[in-house]
mmCIF file of N, CA and C in Angstrom:
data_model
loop_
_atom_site.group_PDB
_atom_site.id
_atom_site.type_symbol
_atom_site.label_atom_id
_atom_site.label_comp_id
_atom_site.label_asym_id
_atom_site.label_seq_id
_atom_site.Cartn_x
_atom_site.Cartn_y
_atom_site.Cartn_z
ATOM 1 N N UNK P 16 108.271 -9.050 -18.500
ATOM 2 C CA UNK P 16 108.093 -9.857 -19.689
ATOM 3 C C UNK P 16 108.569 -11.292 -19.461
ATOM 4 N N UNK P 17 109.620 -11.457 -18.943
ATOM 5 C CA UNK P 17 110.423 -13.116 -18.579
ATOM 6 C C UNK P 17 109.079 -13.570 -17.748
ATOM 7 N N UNK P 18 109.066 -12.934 -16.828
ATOM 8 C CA UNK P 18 107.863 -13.693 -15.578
ATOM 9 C C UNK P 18 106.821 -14.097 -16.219
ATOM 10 N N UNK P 19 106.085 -13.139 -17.078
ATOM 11 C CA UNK P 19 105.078 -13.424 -17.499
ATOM 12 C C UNK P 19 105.144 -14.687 -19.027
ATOM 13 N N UNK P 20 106.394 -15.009 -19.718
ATOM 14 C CA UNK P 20 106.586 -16.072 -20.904
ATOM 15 C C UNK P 20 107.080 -17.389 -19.809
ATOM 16 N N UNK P 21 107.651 -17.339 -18.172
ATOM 17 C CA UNK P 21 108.046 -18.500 -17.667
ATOM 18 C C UNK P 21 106.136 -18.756 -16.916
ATOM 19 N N UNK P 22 105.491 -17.827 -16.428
ATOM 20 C CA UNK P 22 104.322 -18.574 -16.325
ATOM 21 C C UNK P 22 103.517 -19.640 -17.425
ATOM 22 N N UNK P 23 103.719 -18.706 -18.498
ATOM 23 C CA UNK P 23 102.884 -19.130 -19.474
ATOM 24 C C UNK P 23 103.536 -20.696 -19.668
ATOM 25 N N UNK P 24 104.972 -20.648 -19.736
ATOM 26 C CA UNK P 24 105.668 -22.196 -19.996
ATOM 27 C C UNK P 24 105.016 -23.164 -18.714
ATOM 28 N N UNK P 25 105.018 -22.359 -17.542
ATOM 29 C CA UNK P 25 104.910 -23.601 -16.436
ATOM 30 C C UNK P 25 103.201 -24.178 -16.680
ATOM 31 N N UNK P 26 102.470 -23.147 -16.963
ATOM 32 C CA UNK P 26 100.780 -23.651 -17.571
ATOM 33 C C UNK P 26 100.701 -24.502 -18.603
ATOM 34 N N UNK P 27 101.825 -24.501 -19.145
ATOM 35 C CA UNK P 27 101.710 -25.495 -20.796
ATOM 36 C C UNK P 27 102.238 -26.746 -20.695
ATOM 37 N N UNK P 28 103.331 -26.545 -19.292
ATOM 38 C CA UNK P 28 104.077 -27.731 -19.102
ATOM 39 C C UNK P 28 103.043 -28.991 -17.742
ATOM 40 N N UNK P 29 102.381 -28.438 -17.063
ATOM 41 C CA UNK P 29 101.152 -28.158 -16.112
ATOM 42 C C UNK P 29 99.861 -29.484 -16.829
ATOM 43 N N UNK P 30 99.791 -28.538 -17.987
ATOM 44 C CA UNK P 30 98.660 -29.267 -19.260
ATOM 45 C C UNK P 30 99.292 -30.628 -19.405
ATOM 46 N N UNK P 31 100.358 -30.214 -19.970
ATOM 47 C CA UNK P 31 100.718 -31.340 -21.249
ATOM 48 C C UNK P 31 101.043 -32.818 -19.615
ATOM 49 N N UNK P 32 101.835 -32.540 -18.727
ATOM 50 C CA UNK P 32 101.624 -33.641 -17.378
ATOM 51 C C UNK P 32 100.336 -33.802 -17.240
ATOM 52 N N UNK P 33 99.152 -33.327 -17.141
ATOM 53 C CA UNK P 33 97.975 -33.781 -16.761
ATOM 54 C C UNK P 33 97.423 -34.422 -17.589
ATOM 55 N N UNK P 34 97.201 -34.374 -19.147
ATOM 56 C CA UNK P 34 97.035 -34.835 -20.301
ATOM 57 C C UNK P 34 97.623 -36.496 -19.860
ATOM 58 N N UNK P 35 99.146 -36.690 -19.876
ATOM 59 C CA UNK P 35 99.565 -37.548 -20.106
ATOM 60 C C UNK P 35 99.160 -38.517 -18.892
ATOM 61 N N UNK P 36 99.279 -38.086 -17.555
ATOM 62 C CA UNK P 36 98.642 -38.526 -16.003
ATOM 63 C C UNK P 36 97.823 -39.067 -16.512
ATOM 64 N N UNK P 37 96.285 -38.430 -16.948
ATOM 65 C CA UNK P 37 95.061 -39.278 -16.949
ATOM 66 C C UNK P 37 95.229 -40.147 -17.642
ATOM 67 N N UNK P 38 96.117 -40.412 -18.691
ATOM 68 C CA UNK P 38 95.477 -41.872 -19.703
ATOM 69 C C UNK P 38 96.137 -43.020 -18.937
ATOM 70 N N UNK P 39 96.771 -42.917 -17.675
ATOM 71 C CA UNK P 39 97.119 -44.400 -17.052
ATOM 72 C C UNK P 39 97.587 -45.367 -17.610
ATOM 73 N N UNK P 40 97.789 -46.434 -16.818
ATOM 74 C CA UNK P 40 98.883 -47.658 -17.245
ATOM 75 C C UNK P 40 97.153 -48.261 -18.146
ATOM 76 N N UNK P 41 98.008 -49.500 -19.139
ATOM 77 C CA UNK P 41 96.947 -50.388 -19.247
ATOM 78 C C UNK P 41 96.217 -50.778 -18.810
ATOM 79 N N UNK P 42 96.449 -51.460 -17.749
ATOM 80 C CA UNK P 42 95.822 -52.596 -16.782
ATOM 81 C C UNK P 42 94.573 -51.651 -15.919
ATOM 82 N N UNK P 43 94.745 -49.866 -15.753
ATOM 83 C CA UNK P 43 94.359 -49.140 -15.490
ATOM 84 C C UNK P 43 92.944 -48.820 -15.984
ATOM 85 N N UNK P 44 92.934 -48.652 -17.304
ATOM 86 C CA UNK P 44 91.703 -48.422 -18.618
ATOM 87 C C UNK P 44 90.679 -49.303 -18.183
ATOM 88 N N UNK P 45 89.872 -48.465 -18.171
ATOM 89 C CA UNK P 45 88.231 -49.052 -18.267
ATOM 90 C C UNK P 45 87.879 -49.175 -19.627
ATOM 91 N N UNK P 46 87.290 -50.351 -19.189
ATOM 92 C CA UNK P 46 86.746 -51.702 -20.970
ATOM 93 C C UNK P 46 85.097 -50.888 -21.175
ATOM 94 N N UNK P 47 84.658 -50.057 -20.265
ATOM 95 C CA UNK P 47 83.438 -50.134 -20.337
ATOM 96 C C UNK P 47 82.589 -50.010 -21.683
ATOM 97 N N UNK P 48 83.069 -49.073 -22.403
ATOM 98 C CA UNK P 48 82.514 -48.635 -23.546
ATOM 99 C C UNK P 48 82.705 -49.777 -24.813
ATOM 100 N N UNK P 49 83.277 -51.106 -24.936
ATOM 101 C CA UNK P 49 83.575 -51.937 -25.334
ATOM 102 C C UNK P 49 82.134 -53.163 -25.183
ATOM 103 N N UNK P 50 81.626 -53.720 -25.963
ATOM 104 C CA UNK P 50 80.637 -54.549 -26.289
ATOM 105 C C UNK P 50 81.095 -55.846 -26.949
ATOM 106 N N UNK P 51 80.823 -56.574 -26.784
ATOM 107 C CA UNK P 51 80.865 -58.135 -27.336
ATOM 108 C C UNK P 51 79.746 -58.612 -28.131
ATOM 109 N N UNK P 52 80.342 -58.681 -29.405
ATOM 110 C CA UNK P 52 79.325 -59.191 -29.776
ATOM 111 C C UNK P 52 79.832 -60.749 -30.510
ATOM 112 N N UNK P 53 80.594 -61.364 -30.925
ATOM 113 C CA UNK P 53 81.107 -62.208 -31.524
ATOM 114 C C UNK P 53 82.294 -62.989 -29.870
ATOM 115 N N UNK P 54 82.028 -64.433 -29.833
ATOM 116 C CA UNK P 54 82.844 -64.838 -28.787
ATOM 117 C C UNK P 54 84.095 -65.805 -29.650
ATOM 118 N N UNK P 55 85.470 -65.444 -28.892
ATOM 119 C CA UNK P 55 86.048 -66.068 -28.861
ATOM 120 C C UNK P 55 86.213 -67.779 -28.740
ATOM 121 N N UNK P 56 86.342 -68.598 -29.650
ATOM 122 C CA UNK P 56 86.396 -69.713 -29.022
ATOM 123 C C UNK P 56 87.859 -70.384 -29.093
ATOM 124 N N UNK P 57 89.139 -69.383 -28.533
ATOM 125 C CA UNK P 57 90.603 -70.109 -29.079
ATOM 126 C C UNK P 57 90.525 -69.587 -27.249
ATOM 127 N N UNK P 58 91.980 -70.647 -26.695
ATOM 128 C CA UNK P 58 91.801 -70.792 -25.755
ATOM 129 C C UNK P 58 93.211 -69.730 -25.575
ATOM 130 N N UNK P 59 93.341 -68.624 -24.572
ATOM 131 C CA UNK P 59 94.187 -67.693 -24.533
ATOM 132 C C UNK P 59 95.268 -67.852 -23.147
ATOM 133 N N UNK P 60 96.640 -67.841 -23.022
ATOM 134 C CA UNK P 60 97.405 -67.802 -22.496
ATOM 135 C C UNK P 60 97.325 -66.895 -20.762
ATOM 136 N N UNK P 61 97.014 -67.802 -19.674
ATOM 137 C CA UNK P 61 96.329 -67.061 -18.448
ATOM 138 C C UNK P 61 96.792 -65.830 -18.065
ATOM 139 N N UNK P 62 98.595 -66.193 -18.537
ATOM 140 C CA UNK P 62 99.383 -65.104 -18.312
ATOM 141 C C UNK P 62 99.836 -63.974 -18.696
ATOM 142 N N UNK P 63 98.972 -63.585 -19.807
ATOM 143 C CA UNK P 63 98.875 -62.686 -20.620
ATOM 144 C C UNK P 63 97.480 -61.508 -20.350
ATOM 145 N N UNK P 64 96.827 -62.090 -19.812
ATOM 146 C CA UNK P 64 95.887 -61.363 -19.308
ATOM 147 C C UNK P 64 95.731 -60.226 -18.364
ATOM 148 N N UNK P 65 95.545 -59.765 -18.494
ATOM 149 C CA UNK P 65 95.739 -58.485 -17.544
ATOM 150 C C UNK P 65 94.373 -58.056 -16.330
ATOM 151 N N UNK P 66 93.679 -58.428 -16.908
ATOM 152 C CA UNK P 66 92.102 -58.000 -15.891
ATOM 153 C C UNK P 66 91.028 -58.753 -17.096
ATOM 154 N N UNK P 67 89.671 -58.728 -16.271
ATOM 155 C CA UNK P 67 88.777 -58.833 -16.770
ATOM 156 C C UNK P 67 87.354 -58.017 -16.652
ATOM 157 N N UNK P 68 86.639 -57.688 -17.437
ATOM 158 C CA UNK P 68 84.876 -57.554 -16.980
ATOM 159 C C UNK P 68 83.901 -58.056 -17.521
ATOM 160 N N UNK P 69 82.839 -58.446 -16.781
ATOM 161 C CA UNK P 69 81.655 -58.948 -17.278
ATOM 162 C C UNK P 69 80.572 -58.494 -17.768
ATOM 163 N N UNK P 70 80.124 -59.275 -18.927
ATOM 164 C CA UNK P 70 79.144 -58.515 -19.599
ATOM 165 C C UNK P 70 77.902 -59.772 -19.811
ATOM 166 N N UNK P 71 76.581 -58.671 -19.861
ATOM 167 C CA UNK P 71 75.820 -59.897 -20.268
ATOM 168 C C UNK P 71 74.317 -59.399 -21.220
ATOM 169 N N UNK P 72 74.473 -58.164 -21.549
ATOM 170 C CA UNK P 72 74.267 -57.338 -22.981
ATOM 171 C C UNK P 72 74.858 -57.346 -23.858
ATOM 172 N N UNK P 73 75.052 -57.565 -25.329
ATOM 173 C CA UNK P 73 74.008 -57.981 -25.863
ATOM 174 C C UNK P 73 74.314 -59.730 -25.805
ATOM 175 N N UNK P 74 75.359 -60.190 -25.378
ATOM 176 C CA UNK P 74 75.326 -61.151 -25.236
ATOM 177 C C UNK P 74 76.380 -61.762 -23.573
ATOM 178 N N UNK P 75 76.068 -62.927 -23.204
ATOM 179 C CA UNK P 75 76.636 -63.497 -21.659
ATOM 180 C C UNK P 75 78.446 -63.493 -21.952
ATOM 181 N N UNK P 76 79.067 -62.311 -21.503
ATOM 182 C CA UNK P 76 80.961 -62.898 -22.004
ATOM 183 C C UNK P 76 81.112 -62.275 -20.830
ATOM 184 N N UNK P 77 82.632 -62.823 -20.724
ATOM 185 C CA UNK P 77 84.004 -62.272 -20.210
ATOM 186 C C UNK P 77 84.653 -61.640 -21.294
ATOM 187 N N UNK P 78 85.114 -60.207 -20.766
ATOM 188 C CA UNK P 78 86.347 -59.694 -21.987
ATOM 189 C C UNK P 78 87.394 -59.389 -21.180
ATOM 190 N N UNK P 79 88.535 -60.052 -21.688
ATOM 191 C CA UNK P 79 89.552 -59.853 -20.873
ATOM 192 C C UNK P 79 90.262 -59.149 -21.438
ATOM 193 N N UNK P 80 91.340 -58.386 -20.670
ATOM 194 C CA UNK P 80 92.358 -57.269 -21.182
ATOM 195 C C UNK P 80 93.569 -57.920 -21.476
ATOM 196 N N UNK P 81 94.179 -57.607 -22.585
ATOM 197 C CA UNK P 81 95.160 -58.796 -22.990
ATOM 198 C C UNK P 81 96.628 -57.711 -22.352
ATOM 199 N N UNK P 82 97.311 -58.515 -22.176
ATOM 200 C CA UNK P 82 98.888 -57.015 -22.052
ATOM 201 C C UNK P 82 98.999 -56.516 -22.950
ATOM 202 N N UNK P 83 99.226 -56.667 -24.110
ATOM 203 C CA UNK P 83 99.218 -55.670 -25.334
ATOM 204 C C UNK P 83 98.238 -54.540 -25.139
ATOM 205 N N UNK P 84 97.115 -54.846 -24.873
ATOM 206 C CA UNK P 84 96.110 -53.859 -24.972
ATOM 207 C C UNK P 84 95.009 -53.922 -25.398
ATOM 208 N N UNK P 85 94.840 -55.109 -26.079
ATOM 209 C CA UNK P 85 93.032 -55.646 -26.952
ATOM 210 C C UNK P 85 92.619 -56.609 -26.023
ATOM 211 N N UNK P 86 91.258 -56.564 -26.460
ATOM 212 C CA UNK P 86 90.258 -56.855 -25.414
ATOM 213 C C UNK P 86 89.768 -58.248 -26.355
ATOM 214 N N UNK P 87 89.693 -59.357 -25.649
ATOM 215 C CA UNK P 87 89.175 -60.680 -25.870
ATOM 216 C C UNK P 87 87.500 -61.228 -25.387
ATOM 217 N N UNK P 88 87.084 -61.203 -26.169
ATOM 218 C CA UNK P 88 85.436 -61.603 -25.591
ATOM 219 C C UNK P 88 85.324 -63.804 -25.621
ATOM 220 N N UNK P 89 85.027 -63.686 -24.433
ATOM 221 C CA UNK P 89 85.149 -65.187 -24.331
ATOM 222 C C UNK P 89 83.621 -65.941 -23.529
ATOM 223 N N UNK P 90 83.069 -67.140 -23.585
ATOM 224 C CA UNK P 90 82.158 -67.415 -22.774
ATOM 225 C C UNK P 90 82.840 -68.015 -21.298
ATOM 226 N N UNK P 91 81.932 -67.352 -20.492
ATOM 227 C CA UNK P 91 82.387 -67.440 -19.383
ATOM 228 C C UNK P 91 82.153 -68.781 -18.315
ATOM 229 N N UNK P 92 81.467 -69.619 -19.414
ATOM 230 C CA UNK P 92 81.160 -71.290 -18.387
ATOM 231 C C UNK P 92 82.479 -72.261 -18.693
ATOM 232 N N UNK P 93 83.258 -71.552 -19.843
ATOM 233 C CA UNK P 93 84.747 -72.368 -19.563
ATOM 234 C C UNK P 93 85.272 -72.311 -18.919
ATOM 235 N N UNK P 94 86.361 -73.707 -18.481
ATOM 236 C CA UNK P 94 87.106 -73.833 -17.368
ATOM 237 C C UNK P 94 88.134 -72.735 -17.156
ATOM 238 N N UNK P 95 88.511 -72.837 -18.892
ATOM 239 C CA UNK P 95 89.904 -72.176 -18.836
ATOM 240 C C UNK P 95 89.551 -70.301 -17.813
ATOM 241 N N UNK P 96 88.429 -70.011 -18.914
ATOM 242 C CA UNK P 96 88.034 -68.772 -18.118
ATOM 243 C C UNK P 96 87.887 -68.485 -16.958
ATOM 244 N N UNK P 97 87.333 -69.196 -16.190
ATOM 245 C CA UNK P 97 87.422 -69.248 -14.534
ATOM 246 C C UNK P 97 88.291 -69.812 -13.809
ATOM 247 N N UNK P 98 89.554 -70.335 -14.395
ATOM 248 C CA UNK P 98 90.737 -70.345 -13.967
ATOM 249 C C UNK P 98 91.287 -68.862 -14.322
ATOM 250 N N UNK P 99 91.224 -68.582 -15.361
ATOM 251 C CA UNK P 99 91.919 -66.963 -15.340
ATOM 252 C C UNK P 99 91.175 -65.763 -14.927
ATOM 253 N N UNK P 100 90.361 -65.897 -14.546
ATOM 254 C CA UNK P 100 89.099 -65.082 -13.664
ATOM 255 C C UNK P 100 89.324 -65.148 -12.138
ATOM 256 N N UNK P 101 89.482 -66.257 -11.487
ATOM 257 C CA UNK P 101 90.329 -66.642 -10.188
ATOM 258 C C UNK P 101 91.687 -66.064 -9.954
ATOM 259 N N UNK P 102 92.836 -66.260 -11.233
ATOM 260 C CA UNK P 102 93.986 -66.108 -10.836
ATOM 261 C C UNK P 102 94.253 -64.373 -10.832
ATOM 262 N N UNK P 103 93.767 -63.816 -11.847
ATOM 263 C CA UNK P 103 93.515 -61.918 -11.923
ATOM 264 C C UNK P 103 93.122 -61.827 -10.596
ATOM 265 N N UNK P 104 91.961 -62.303 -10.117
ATOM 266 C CA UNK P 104 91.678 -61.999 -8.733
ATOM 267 C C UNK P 104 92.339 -62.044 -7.830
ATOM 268 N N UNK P 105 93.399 -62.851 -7.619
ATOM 269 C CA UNK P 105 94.512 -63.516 -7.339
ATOM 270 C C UNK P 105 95.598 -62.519 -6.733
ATOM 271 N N UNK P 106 96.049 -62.396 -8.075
ATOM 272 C CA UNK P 106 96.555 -61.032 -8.055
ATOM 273 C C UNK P 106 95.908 -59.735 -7.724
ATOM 274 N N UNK P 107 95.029 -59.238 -8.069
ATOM 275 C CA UNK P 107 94.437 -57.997 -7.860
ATOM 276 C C UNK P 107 94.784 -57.853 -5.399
ATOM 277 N N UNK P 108 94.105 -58.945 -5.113
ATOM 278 C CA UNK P 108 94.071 -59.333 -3.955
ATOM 279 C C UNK P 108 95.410 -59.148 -3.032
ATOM 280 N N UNK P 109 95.948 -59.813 -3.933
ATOM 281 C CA UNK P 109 97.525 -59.691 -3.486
ATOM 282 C C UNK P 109 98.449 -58.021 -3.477
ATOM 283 N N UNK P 110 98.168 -57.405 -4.706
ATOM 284 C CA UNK P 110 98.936 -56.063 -4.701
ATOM 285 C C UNK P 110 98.179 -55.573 -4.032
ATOM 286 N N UNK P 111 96.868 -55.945 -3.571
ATOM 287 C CA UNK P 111 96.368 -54.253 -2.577
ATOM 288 C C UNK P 111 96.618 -54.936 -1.386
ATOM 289 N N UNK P 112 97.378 -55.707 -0.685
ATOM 290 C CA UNK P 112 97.540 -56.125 0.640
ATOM 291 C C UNK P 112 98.865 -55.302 0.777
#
């Protein structure tokens, strides 16, 4: 009876780590399912940004991942944007060396 209520705990305890594993850090999360439809035009702090992806359905943006966790839709022929499009890269480049 013990053997068989400590399996059952180690399967539940098993779950509930794998559950929590997959949802990953922020910076981790895929934006994909996320659409732009309205653009940002306030100019956002480089360093706050976390990643970016490009979209160009239904309309031409950058949405960037903010550290908090919300996603910013911006046009992507601003300076500011391709300065913070460069520097993510930047970084990204740098931690996988």
């Amino acid at each position: 009876m013990r053997l068989h209520a400590a399996a059952i705990l180690v399967i539940f305890w098993l779950g509930v780590f794998t559950v929590r594993t997959a949802k990953g850090s922020i910076g981790s999360q895929a934006m994909r399912k996320f659409k732009c439809v309205d653009l940002s035009a306030q100019k956002w702090n480089i360093q706050n940004l976390v990643s970016y992806e490009k979209q160009q359905v239904p309309v031409n943006a950058i949405i960037f991942l903010h550290s908090k966790g919300f996603k910013i839709c911006v046009r992507p022929e601003q300076k500011w944007v391709q300065a913070a499009m460069k520097k993510i890269d930047q970084k990204r480049n740098t931690k996988g060396k």
